[in-house]
PDB file of N, CA and C in Angstrom:
ATOM      1  N   UNK Y  20      17.671  20.180  36.551  1.00 40.00           N
ATOM      2  CA  UNK Y  20      17.146  21.464  36.977  1.00 40.00           C
ATOM      3  C   UNK Y  20      16.268  22.026  35.856  1.00 40.00           C
ATOM      4  N   UNK Y  21      15.080  22.407  36.190  1.00 44.00           N
ATOM      5  CA  UNK Y  21      14.137  22.921  35.184  1.00 44.00           C
ATOM      6  C   UNK Y  21      14.488  24.358  34.825  1.00 44.00           C
ATOM      7  N   UNK Y  22      14.281  24.691  33.570  1.00 45.00           N
ATOM      8  CA  UNK Y  22      14.510  26.061  33.112  1.00 45.00           C
ATOM      9  C   UNK Y  22      13.372  26.928  33.618  1.00 45.00           C
ATOM     10  N   UNK Y  23      13.727  27.972  34.328  1.00 49.00           N
ATOM     11  CA  UNK Y  23      12.709  28.848  34.897  1.00 49.00           C
ATOM     12  C   UNK Y  23      12.260  29.921  33.932  1.00 49.00           C
ATOM     13  N   UNK Y  24      12.925  30.045  32.796  1.00 44.00           N
ATOM     14  CA  UNK Y  24      12.553  31.051  31.819  1.00 44.00           C
ATOM     15  C   UNK Y  24      13.069  32.413  32.218  1.00 44.00           C
ATOM     16  N   UNK Y  25      12.738  33.425  31.418  1.00 48.00           N
ATOM     17  CA  UNK Y  25      13.233  34.768  31.721  1.00 48.00           C
ATOM     18  C   UNK Y  25      12.612  35.300  32.998  1.00 48.00           C
ATOM     19  N   UNK Y  26      13.365  36.144  33.716  1.00 57.00           N
ATOM     20  CA  UNK Y  26      12.798  36.700  34.946  1.00 57.00           C
ATOM     21  C   UNK Y  26      11.608  37.588  34.633  1.00 57.00           C
ATOM     22  N   UNK Y  27      10.690  37.669  35.598  1.00 68.00           N
ATOM     23  CA  UNK Y  27       9.518  38.532  35.426  1.00 68.00           C
ATOM     24  C   UNK Y  27       9.963  39.977  35.355  1.00 68.00           C
ATOM     25  N   UNK Y  28       9.251  40.738  34.539  1.00 73.00           N
ATOM     26  CA  UNK Y  28       9.530  42.171  34.467  1.00 73.00           C
ATOM     27  C   UNK Y  28       8.958  42.831  35.709  1.00 73.00           C
ATOM     28  N   UNK Y  29       9.667  43.849  36.216  1.00 75.00           N
ATOM     29  CA  UNK Y  29       9.126  44.570  37.369  1.00 75.00           C
ATOM     30  C   UNK Y  29       7.815  45.261  36.989  1.00 75.00           C
ATOM     31  N   UNK Y  30       6.952  45.419  37.967  1.00 88.00           N
ATOM     32  CA  UNK Y  30       5.690  46.129  37.752  1.00 88.00           C
ATOM     33  C   UNK Y  30       5.992  47.593  37.460  1.00 88.00           C
ATOM     34  N   UNK Y  31       5.157  48.196  36.671  1.00 92.00           N
ATOM     35  CA  UNK Y  31       5.307  49.611  36.332  1.00 92.00           C
ATOM     36  C   UNK Y  31       4.221  50.386  37.074  1.00 92.00           C
ATOM     37  N   UNK Y  32       4.668  51.330  37.879  1.00 93.00           N
ATOM     38  CA  UNK Y  32       3.755  52.138  38.678  1.00 93.00           C
ATOM     39  C   UNK Y  32       3.926  53.599  38.294  1.00 93.00           C
ATOM     40  N   UNK Y  33       2.834  54.326  38.226  1.00 96.00           N
ATOM     41  CA  UNK Y  33       2.872  55.760  37.935  1.00 96.00           C
ATOM     42  C   UNK Y  33       2.418  56.502  39.187  1.00 96.00           C
ATOM     43  N   UNK Y  34       3.207  57.512  39.567  1.00 96.00           N
ATOM     44  CA  UNK Y  34       2.833  58.323  40.728  1.00 96.00           C
ATOM     45  C   UNK Y  34       3.059  59.791  40.394  1.00 96.00           C
ATOM     46  N   UNK Y  35       2.304  60.629  41.077  1.00 97.00           N
ATOM     47  CA  UNK Y  35       2.484  62.072  40.900  1.00 97.00           C
ATOM     48  C   UNK Y  35       3.771  62.494  41.603  1.00 97.00           C
ATOM     49  N   UNK Y  36       4.313  63.605  41.179  1.00 96.00           N
ATOM     50  CA  UNK Y  36       5.525  64.139  41.803  1.00 96.00           C
ATOM     51  C   UNK Y  36       5.285  64.404  43.281  1.00 96.00           C
ATOM     52  N   UNK Y  37       4.122  64.919  43.611  1.00 96.00           N
ATOM     53  CA  UNK Y  37       3.790  65.193  45.009  1.00 96.00           C
ATOM     54  C   UNK Y  37       3.819  63.922  45.840  1.00 96.00           C
ATOM     55  N   UNK Y  38       3.214  62.850  45.320  1.00 96.00           N
ATOM     56  CA  UNK Y  38       3.199  61.570  46.038  1.00 96.00           C
ATOM     57  C   UNK Y  38       4.614  60.988  46.110  1.00 96.00           C
ATOM     58  N   UNK Y  39       5.390  61.128  45.040  1.00 96.00           N
ATOM     59  CA  UNK Y  39       6.768  60.615  45.027  1.00 96.00           C
ATOM     60  C   UNK Y  39       7.600  61.305  46.102  1.00 96.00           C
ATOM     61  N   UNK Y  40       7.435  62.618  46.254  1.00 96.00           N
ATOM     62  CA  UNK Y  40       8.157  63.350  47.298  1.00 96.00           C
ATOM     63  C   UNK Y  40       7.806  62.793  48.678  1.00 96.00           C
ATOM     64  N   UNK Y  41       6.534  62.590  48.904  1.00 97.00           N
ATOM     65  CA  UNK Y  41       6.059  62.144  50.209  1.00 97.00           C
ATOM     66  C   UNK Y  41       6.457  60.697  50.509  1.00 97.00           C
ATOM     67  N   UNK Y  42       6.580  59.872  49.476  1.00 96.00           N
ATOM     68  CA  UNK Y  42       6.827  58.439  49.671  1.00 96.00           C
ATOM     69  C   UNK Y  42       8.144  57.969  49.070  1.00 96.00           C
ATOM     70  N   UNK Y  43       9.100  58.889  48.907  1.00 96.00           N
ATOM     71  CA  UNK Y  43      10.336  58.551  48.201  1.00 96.00           C
ATOM     72  C   UNK Y  43      11.048  57.348  48.810  1.00 96.00           C
ATOM     73  N   UNK Y  44      11.189  57.312  50.117  1.00 95.00           N
ATOM     74  CA  UNK Y  44      11.879  56.193  50.763  1.00 95.00           C
ATOM     75  C   UNK Y  44      11.246  54.859  50.436  1.00 95.00           C
ATOM     76  N   UNK Y  45       9.932  54.789  50.540  1.00 94.00           N
ATOM     77  CA  UNK Y  45       9.221  53.537  50.252  1.00 94.00           C
ATOM     78  C   UNK Y  45       9.334  53.167  48.776  1.00 94.00           C
ATOM     79  N   UNK Y  46       9.248  54.166  47.896  1.00 95.00           N
ATOM     80  CA  UNK Y  46       9.368  53.896  46.459  1.00 95.00           C
ATOM     81  C   UNK Y  46      10.764  53.352  46.128  1.00 95.00           C
ATOM     82  N   UNK Y  47      11.798  53.957  46.713  1.00 94.00           N
ATOM     83  CA  UNK Y  47      13.164  53.499  46.463  1.00 94.00           C
ATOM     84  C   UNK Y  47      13.339  52.069  46.949  1.00 94.00           C
ATOM     85  N   UNK Y  48      12.792  51.727  48.102  1.00 93.00           N
ATOM     86  CA  UNK Y  48      12.887  50.358  48.609  1.00 93.00           C
ATOM     87  C   UNK Y  48      12.245  49.369  47.640  1.00 93.00           C
ATOM     88  N   UNK Y  49      11.068  49.704  47.129  1.00 92.00           N
ATOM     89  CA  UNK Y  49      10.372  48.805  46.197  1.00 92.00           C
ATOM     90  C   UNK Y  49      11.152  48.653  44.900  1.00 92.00           C
ATOM     91  N   UNK Y  50      11.692  49.748  44.402  1.00 93.00           N
ATOM     92  CA  UNK Y  50      12.473  49.708  43.165  1.00 93.00           C
ATOM     93  C   UNK Y  50      13.756  48.908  43.386  1.00 93.00           C
ATOM     94  N   UNK Y  51      14.455  49.163  44.483  1.00 92.00           N
ATOM     95  CA  UNK Y  51      15.710  48.474  44.768  1.00 92.00           C
ATOM     96  C   UNK Y  51      15.507  46.973  44.934  1.00 92.00           C
ATOM     97  N   UNK Y  52      14.351  46.574  45.422  1.00 90.00           N
ATOM     98  CA  UNK Y  52      14.047  45.149  45.583  1.00 90.00           C
ATOM     99  C   UNK Y  52      13.810  44.474  44.238  1.00 90.00           C
ATOM    100  N   UNK Y  53      13.725  45.266  43.180  1.00 84.00           N
ATOM    101  CA  UNK Y  53      13.525  44.705  41.851  1.00 84.00           C
ATOM    102  C   UNK Y  53      12.087  44.396  41.530  1.00 84.00           C
ATOM    103  N   UNK Y  54      11.191  44.844  42.369  1.00 77.00           N
ATOM    104  CA  UNK Y  54       9.776  44.536  42.178  1.00 77.00           C
ATOM    105  C   UNK Y  54       9.049  45.547  41.308  1.00 77.00           C
ATOM    106  N   UNK Y  55       9.674  46.695  41.085  1.00 89.00           N
ATOM    107  CA  UNK Y  55       8.900  47.783  40.519  1.00 89.00           C
ATOM    108  C   UNK Y  55       9.778  48.814  39.814  1.00 89.00           C
ATOM    109  N   UNK Y  56       9.224  49.429  38.804  1.00 94.00           N
ATOM    110  CA  UNK Y  56       9.767  50.642  38.193  1.00 94.00           C
ATOM    111  C   UNK Y  56       8.703  51.708  38.402  1.00 94.00           C
ATOM    112  N   UNK Y  57       9.138  52.918  38.704  1.00 96.00           N
ATOM    113  CA  UNK Y  57       8.190  53.981  39.017  1.00 96.00           C
ATOM    114  C   UNK Y  57       8.350  55.125  38.019  1.00 96.00           C
ATOM    115  N   UNK Y  58       7.265  55.492  37.389  1.00 96.00           N
ATOM    116  CA  UNK Y  58       7.224  56.654  36.509  1.00 96.00           C
ATOM    117  C   UNK Y  58       6.654  57.805  37.333  1.00 96.00           C
ATOM    118  N   UNK Y  59       7.372  58.906  37.370  1.00 97.00           N
ATOM    119  CA  UNK Y  59       6.923  60.073  38.122  1.00 97.00           C
ATOM    120  C   UNK Y  59       6.314  61.068  37.132  1.00 97.00           C
ATOM    121  N   UNK Y  60       5.110  61.518  37.459  1.00 97.00           N
ATOM    122  CA  UNK Y  60       4.384  62.413  36.570  1.00 97.00           C
ATOM    123  C   UNK Y  60       4.189  63.786  37.219  1.00 97.00           C
ATOM    124  N   UNK Y  61       4.269  64.802  36.382  1.00 96.00           N
ATOM    125  CA  UNK Y  61       3.967  66.167  36.828  1.00 96.00           C
ATOM    126  C   UNK Y  61       2.922  66.725  35.879  1.00 96.00           C
ATOM    127  N   UNK Y  62       1.852  67.146  36.421  1.00 95.00           N
ATOM    128  CA  UNK Y  62       0.736  67.662  35.619  1.00 95.00           C
ATOM    129  C   UNK Y  62       0.288  66.643  34.579  1.00 95.00           C
ATOM    130  N   UNK Y  63       0.316  65.364  34.963  1.00 93.00           N
ATOM    131  CA  UNK Y  63      -0.151  64.302  34.072  1.00 93.00           C
ATOM    132  C   UNK Y  63       0.857  63.858  33.024  1.00 93.00           C
ATOM    133  N   UNK Y  64       2.039  64.460  32.994  1.00 96.00           N
ATOM    134  CA  UNK Y  64       3.065  64.089  32.016  1.00 96.00           C
ATOM    135  C   UNK Y  64       4.205  63.328  32.697  1.00 96.00           C
ATOM    136  N   UNK Y  65       4.673  62.275  32.060  1.00 96.00           N
ATOM    137  CA  UNK Y  65       5.813  61.528  32.590  1.00 96.00           C
ATOM    138  C   UNK Y  65       7.063  62.395  32.488  1.00 96.00           C
ATOM    139  N   UNK Y  66       7.747  62.589  33.636  1.00 97.00           N
ATOM    140  CA  UNK Y  66       8.924  63.461  33.635  1.00 97.00           C
ATOM    141  C   UNK Y  66      10.187  62.775  34.139  1.00 97.00           C
ATOM    142  N   UNK Y  67      10.052  61.688  34.864  1.00 96.00           N
ATOM    143  CA  UNK Y  67      11.222  60.995  35.401  1.00 96.00           C
ATOM    144  C   UNK Y  67      10.845  59.563  35.742  1.00 96.00           C
ATOM    145  N   UNK Y  68      11.877  58.774  36.058  1.00 95.00           N
ATOM    146  CA  UNK Y  68      11.623  57.388  36.439  1.00 95.00           C
ATOM    147  C   UNK Y  68      12.595  56.956  37.516  1.00 95.00           C
ATOM    148  N   UNK Y  69      12.145  56.049  38.359  1.00 96.00           N
ATOM    149  CA  UNK Y  69      13.000  55.370  39.321  1.00 96.00           C
ATOM    150  C   UNK Y  69      13.121  53.931  38.820  1.00 96.00           C
ATOM    151  N   UNK Y  70      14.363  53.497  38.575  1.00 94.00           N
ATOM    152  CA  UNK Y  70      14.593  52.116  38.159  1.00 94.00           C
ATOM    153  C   UNK Y  70      15.735  51.542  38.981  1.00 94.00           C
ATOM    154  N   UNK Y  71      15.777  50.227  39.101  1.00 92.00           N
ATOM    155  CA  UNK Y  71      16.845  49.560  39.838  1.00 92.00           C
ATOM    156  C   UNK Y  71      18.183  49.859  39.169  1.00 92.00           C
ATOM    157  N   UNK Y  72      19.237  49.907  39.972  1.00 92.00           N
ATOM    158  CA  UNK Y  72      20.554  50.235  39.445  1.00 92.00           C
ATOM    159  C   UNK Y  72      21.006  49.217  38.391  1.00 92.00           C
ATOM    160  N   UNK Y  73      20.645  47.958  38.548  1.00 90.00           N
ATOM    161  CA  UNK Y  73      21.003  46.943  37.547  1.00 90.00           C
ATOM    162  C   UNK Y  73      20.384  47.277  36.193  1.00 90.00           C
ATOM    163  N   UNK Y  74      19.152  47.749  36.226  1.00 89.00           N
ATOM    164  CA  UNK Y  74      18.478  48.132  34.987  1.00 89.00           C
ATOM    165  C   UNK Y  74      19.182  49.322  34.342  1.00 89.00           C
ATOM    166  N   UNK Y  75      19.589  50.284  35.150  1.00 90.00           N
ATOM    167  CA  UNK Y  75      20.295  51.451  34.630  1.00 90.00           C
ATOM    168  C   UNK Y  75      21.635  51.037  34.029  1.00 90.00           C
ATOM    169  N   UNK Y  76      22.370  50.170  34.720  1.00 89.00           N
ATOM    170  CA  UNK Y  76      23.661  49.712  34.201  1.00 89.00           C
ATOM    171  C   UNK Y  76      23.489  48.983  32.867  1.00 89.00           C
ATOM    172  N   UNK Y  77      22.458  48.136  32.768  1.00 87.00           N
ATOM    173  CA  UNK Y  77      22.182  47.444  31.495  1.00 87.00           C
ATOM    174  C   UNK Y  77      21.882  48.454  30.401  1.00 87.00           C
ATOM    175  N   UNK Y  78      21.062  49.447  30.726  1.00 87.00           N
ATOM    176  CA  UNK Y  78      20.703  50.471  29.757  1.00 87.00           C
ATOM    177  C   UNK Y  78      21.950  51.211  29.272  1.00 87.00           C
ATOM    178  N   UNK Y  79      22.788  51.634  30.213  1.00 89.00           N
ATOM    179  CA  UNK Y  79      23.994  52.371  29.850  1.00 89.00           C
ATOM    180  C   UNK Y  79      24.949  51.508  29.032  1.00 89.00           C
ATOM    181  N   UNK Y  80      25.078  50.250  29.408  1.00 88.00           N
ATOM    182  CA  UNK Y  80      25.964  49.344  28.675  1.00 88.00           C
ATOM    183  C   UNK Y  80      25.486  49.152  27.246  1.00 88.00           C
ATOM    184  N   UNK Y  81      24.194  48.965  27.078  1.00 86.00           N
ATOM    185  CA  UNK Y  81      23.658  48.746  25.728  1.00 86.00           C
ATOM    186  C   UNK Y  81      23.729  49.997  24.861  1.00 86.00           C
ATOM    187  N   UNK Y  82      23.917  51.131  25.482  1.00 86.00           N
ATOM    188  CA  UNK Y  82      24.076  52.363  24.714  1.00 86.00           C
ATOM    189  C   UNK Y  82      25.540  52.703  24.458  1.00 86.00           C
ATOM    190  N   UNK Y  83      26.442  51.850  24.923  1.00 88.00           N
ATOM    191  CA  UNK Y  83      27.874  52.017  24.671  1.00 88.00           C
ATOM    192  C   UNK Y  83      28.147  51.558  23.235  1.00 88.00           C
ATOM    193  N   UNK Y  84      28.726  52.415  22.393  1.00 89.00           N
ATOM    194  CA  UNK Y  84      28.970  52.045  20.988  1.00 89.00           C
ATOM    195  C   UNK Y  84      29.808  50.775  20.834  1.00 89.00           C
ATOM    196  N   UNK Y  85      30.779  50.551  21.720  1.00 90.00           N
ATOM    197  CA  UNK Y  85      31.602  49.341  21.621  1.00 90.00           C
ATOM    198  C   UNK Y  85      30.784  48.089  21.907  1.00 90.00           C
ATOM    199  N   UNK Y  86      29.926  48.161  22.892  1.00 86.00           N
ATOM    200  CA  UNK Y  86      29.079  47.014  23.227  1.00 86.00           C
ATOM    201  C   UNK Y  86      28.106  46.749  22.083  1.00 86.00           C
ATOM    202  N   UNK Y  87      27.508  47.809  21.561  1.00 86.00           N
ATOM    203  CA  UNK Y  87      26.574  47.646  20.438  1.00 86.00           C
ATOM    204  C   UNK Y  87      27.274  47.034  19.228  1.00 86.00           C
ATOM    205  N   UNK Y  88      28.521  47.447  18.971  1.00 90.00           N
ATOM    206  CA  UNK Y  88      29.284  46.892  17.843  1.00 90.00           C
ATOM    207  C   UNK Y  88      29.570  45.410  18.062  1.00 90.00           C
ATOM    208  N   UNK Y  89      29.932  45.038  19.292  1.00 89.00           N
ATOM    209  CA  UNK Y  89      30.204  43.629  19.594  1.00 89.00           C
ATOM    210  C   UNK Y  89      28.946  42.780  19.432  1.00 89.00           C
ATOM    211  N   UNK Y  90      27.818  43.305  19.857  1.00 87.00           N
ATOM    212  CA  UNK Y  90      26.551  42.588  19.705  1.00 87.00           C
ATOM    213  C   UNK Y  90      26.216  42.424  18.222  1.00 87.00           C
ATOM    214  N   UNK Y  91      26.374  43.492  17.451  1.00 89.00           N
ATOM    215  CA  UNK Y  91      26.090  43.428  16.010  1.00 89.00           C
ATOM    216  C   UNK Y  91      27.011  42.426  15.322  1.00 89.00           C
ATOM    217  N   UNK Y  92      28.291  42.429  15.693  1.00 90.00           N
ATOM    218  CA  UNK Y  92      29.244  41.493  15.092  1.00 90.00           C
ATOM    219  C   UNK Y  92      28.858  40.050  15.415  1.00 90.00           C
ATOM    220  N   UNK Y  93      28.508  39.812  16.664  1.00 88.00           N
ATOM    221  CA  UNK Y  93      28.087  38.469  17.069  1.00 88.00           C
ATOM    222  C   UNK Y  93      26.834  38.023  16.335  1.00 88.00           C
ATOM    223  N   UNK Y  94      25.905  38.920  16.156  1.00 88.00           N
ATOM    224  CA  UNK Y  94      24.665  38.591  15.434  1.00 88.00           C
ATOM    225  C   UNK Y  94      24.961  38.256  13.981  1.00 88.00           C
ATOM    226  N   UNK Y  95      25.836  39.039  13.344  1.00 90.00           N
ATOM    227  CA  UNK Y  95      26.196  38.774  11.952  1.00 90.00           C
ATOM    228  C   UNK Y  95      26.861  37.405  11.824  1.00 90.00           C
ATOM    229  N   UNK Y  96      27.755  37.075  12.746  1.00 88.00           N
ATOM    230  CA  UNK Y  96      28.415  35.770  12.715  1.00 88.00           C
ATOM    231  C   UNK Y  96      27.395  34.650  12.904  1.00 88.00           C
ATOM    232  N   UNK Y  97      26.467  34.856  13.821  1.00 86.00           N
ATOM    233  CA  UNK Y  97      25.421  33.854  14.050  1.00 86.00           C
ATOM    234  C   UNK Y  97      24.589  33.645  12.786  1.00 86.00           C
ATOM    235  N   UNK Y  98      24.155  34.741  12.171  1.00 88.00           N
ATOM    236  CA  UNK Y  98      23.330  34.644  10.961  1.00 88.00           C
ATOM    237  C   UNK Y  98      24.103  34.023   9.799  1.00 88.00           C
ATOM    238  N   UNK Y  99      25.433  34.184   9.799  1.00 89.00           N
ATOM    239  CA  UNK Y  99      26.269  33.608   8.743  1.00 89.00           C
ATOM    240  C   UNK Y  99      26.609  32.149   9.035  1.00 89.00           C
ATOM    241  N   UNK Y 100      26.092  31.606  10.117  1.00 86.00           N
ATOM    242  CA  UNK Y 100      26.337  30.203  10.439  1.00 86.00           C
ATOM    243  C   UNK Y 100      27.681  29.951  11.100  1.00 86.00           C
ATOM    244  N   UNK Y 101      28.287  30.995  11.642  1.00 84.00           N
ATOM    245  CA  UNK Y 101      29.601  30.852  12.264  1.00 84.00           C
ATOM    246  C   UNK Y 101      29.491  30.618  13.775  1.00 84.00           C
ATOM    247  N   UNK Y 102      28.415  30.043  14.193  1.00 81.00           N
ATOM    248  CA  UNK Y 102      28.236  29.791  15.617  1.00 81.00           C
ATOM    249  C   UNK Y 102      28.166  28.291  15.858  1.00 81.00           C
ATOM    250  N   UNK Y 103      28.220  27.919  17.120  1.00 81.00           N
ATOM    251  CA  UNK Y 103      28.085  26.514  17.481  1.00 81.00           C
ATOM    252  C   UNK Y 103      27.415  26.438  18.839  1.00 81.00           C
ATOM    253  N   UNK Y 104      26.893  25.300  19.170  1.00 83.00           N
ATOM    254  CA  UNK Y 104      26.200  25.174  20.458  1.00 83.00           C
ATOM    255  C   UNK Y 104      27.140  25.435  21.633  1.00 83.00           C
ATOM    256  N   UNK Y 105      26.626  26.063  22.662  1.00 85.00           N
ATOM    257  CA  UNK Y 105      27.419  26.373  23.848  1.00 85.00           C
ATOM    258  C   UNK Y 105      27.969  25.101  24.482  1.00 85.00           C
ATOM    259  N   UNK Y 106      27.190  24.032  24.444  1.00 89.00           N
ATOM    260  CA  UNK Y 106      27.639  22.772  25.042  1.00 89.00           C
ATOM    261  C   UNK Y 106      28.924  22.291  24.379  1.00 89.00           C
ATOM    262  N   UNK Y 107      29.006  22.459  23.065  1.00 87.00           N
ATOM    263  CA  UNK Y 107      30.203  22.041  22.328  1.00 87.00           C
ATOM    264  C   UNK Y 107      31.415  22.865  22.762  1.00 87.00           C
ATOM    265  N   UNK Y 108      31.241  24.159  22.865  1.00 85.00           N
ATOM    266  CA  UNK Y 108      32.331  25.035  23.294  1.00 85.00           C
ATOM    267  C   UNK Y 108      32.769  24.696  24.712  1.00 85.00           C
ATOM    268  N   UNK Y 109      31.814  24.506  25.611  1.00 89.00           N
ATOM    269  CA  UNK Y 109      32.149  24.171  26.993  1.00 89.00           C
ATOM    270  C   UNK Y 109      32.894  22.848  27.082  1.00 89.00           C
ATOM    271  N   UNK Y 110      32.476  21.863  26.300  1.00 91.00           N
ATOM    272  CA  UNK Y 110      33.149  20.565  26.278  1.00 91.00           C
ATOM    273  C   UNK Y 110      34.599  20.729  25.817  1.00 91.00           C
ATOM    274  N   UNK Y 111      34.805  21.528  24.759  1.00 90.00           N
ATOM    275  CA  UNK Y 111      36.161  21.765  24.262  1.00 90.00           C
ATOM    276  C   UNK Y 111      37.023  22.466  25.307  1.00 90.00           C
ATOM    277  N   UNK Y 112      36.456  23.440  26.004  1.00 90.00           N
ATOM    278  CA  UNK Y 112      37.209  24.150  27.037  1.00 90.00           C
ATOM    279  C   UNK Y 112      37.587  23.221  28.186  1.00 90.00           C
ATOM    280  N   UNK Y 113      36.658  22.355  28.574  1.00 92.00           N
ATOM    281  CA  UNK Y 113      36.940  21.389  29.638  1.00 92.00           C
ATOM    282  C   UNK Y 113      38.032  20.412  29.208  1.00 92.00           C
ATOM    283  N   UNK Y 114      37.975  19.951  27.948  1.00 92.00           N
ATOM    284  CA  UNK Y 114      38.997  19.034  27.449  1.00 92.00           C
ATOM    285  C   UNK Y 114      40.362  19.725  27.414  1.00 92.00           C
ATOM    286  N   UNK Y 115      40.389  20.969  26.995  1.00 91.00           N
ATOM    287  CA  UNK Y 115      41.642  21.721  26.951  1.00 91.00           C
ATOM    288  C   UNK Y 115      42.214  21.908  28.354  1.00 91.00           C
ATOM    289  N   UNK Y 116      41.339  22.220  29.294  1.00 90.00           N
ATOM    290  CA  UNK Y 116      41.769  22.386  30.681  1.00 90.00           C
ATOM    291  C   UNK Y 116      42.331  21.080  31.224  1.00 90.00           C
ATOM    292  N   UNK Y 117      41.697  19.974  30.896  1.00 90.00           N
ATOM    293  CA  UNK Y 117      42.162  18.658  31.338  1.00 90.00           C
ATOM    294  C   UNK Y 117      43.533  18.347  30.731  1.00 90.00           C
ATOM    295  N   UNK Y 118      43.736  18.662  29.466  1.00 89.00           N
ATOM    296  CA  UNK Y 118      45.040  18.435  28.813  1.00 89.00           C
ATOM    297  C   UNK Y 118      46.126  19.268  29.482  1.00 89.00           C
ATOM    298  N   UNK Y 119      45.784  20.486  29.874  1.00 88.00           N
ATOM    299  CA  UNK Y 119      46.759  21.351  30.534  1.00 88.00           C
ATOM    300  C   UNK Y 119      47.137  20.813  31.910  1.00 88.00           C
ATOM    301  N   UNK Y 120      46.224  20.129  32.569  1.00 87.00           N
ATOM    302  CA  UNK Y 120      46.497  19.545  33.888  1.00 87.00           C
ATOM    303  C   UNK Y 120      47.312  18.271  33.793  1.00 87.00           C
ATOM    304  N   UNK Y 121      47.252  17.569  32.659  1.00 83.00           N
ATOM    305  CA  UNK Y 121      47.929  16.281  32.484  1.00 83.00           C
ATOM    306  C   UNK Y 121      49.412  16.352  32.852  1.00 83.00           C
ATOM    307  N   UNK Y 122      50.196  17.310  32.345  1.00 68.00           N
ATOM    308  CA  UNK Y 122      51.616  17.346  32.696  1.00 68.00           C
ATOM    309  C   UNK Y 122      51.843  17.526  34.203  1.00 68.00           C
ATOM    310  N   UNK Y 123      50.961  18.263  34.871  1.00 61.00           N
ATOM    311  CA  UNK Y 123      51.085  18.432  36.324  1.00 61.00           C
ATOM    312  C   UNK Y 123      50.964  17.091  37.026  1.00 61.00           C
ATOM    313  N   UNK Y 124      49.977  16.313  36.614  1.00 56.00           N
ATOM    314  CA  UNK Y 124      49.739  15.013  37.236  1.00 56.00           C
ATOM    315  C   UNK Y 124      50.872  14.039  36.914  1.00 56.00           C
ATOM    316  N   UNK Y 125      51.414  14.076  35.715  1.00 57.00           N
ATOM    317  CA  UNK Y 125      52.474  13.160  35.293  1.00 57.00           C
ATOM    318  C   UNK Y 125      53.769  13.461  36.032  1.00 57.00           C
ATOM    319  N   UNK Y 126      54.011  14.716  36.414  1.00 55.00           N
ATOM    320  CA  UNK Y 126      55.241  15.096  37.085  1.00 55.00           C
ATOM    321  C   UNK Y 126      55.264  14.663  38.549  1.00 55.00           C
ATOM    322  N   UNK Y 127      54.144  14.330  39.113  1.00 55.00           N
ATOM    323  CA  UNK Y 127      54.065  13.962  40.547  1.00 55.00           C
ATOM    324  C   UNK Y 127      54.502  12.575  40.810  1.00 55.00           C
TER     325      UNK Y 127
END
């Protein structure tokens, strides 16, 4: 399976507050589909945004002090060379799972 790379960023659209009021349903549908983020402007100034709920949840999670601390700790461990390839970890987990199944199979 080929690596598809990171997902495309949603398009950024700017609309006036008046237009947003008139087209709110359509704007919400486009945002919810993940195709777009909408900046709402009043008198030429950005005042609000419509973003997909997944984007909001990611934003809120990354602003959680516990999550930020866990990310920082992981980064420090990585930079200190305390990491290993994911394939190695997955292989070890699979081997451990297989060892745990062995007694079940032997008892049959």
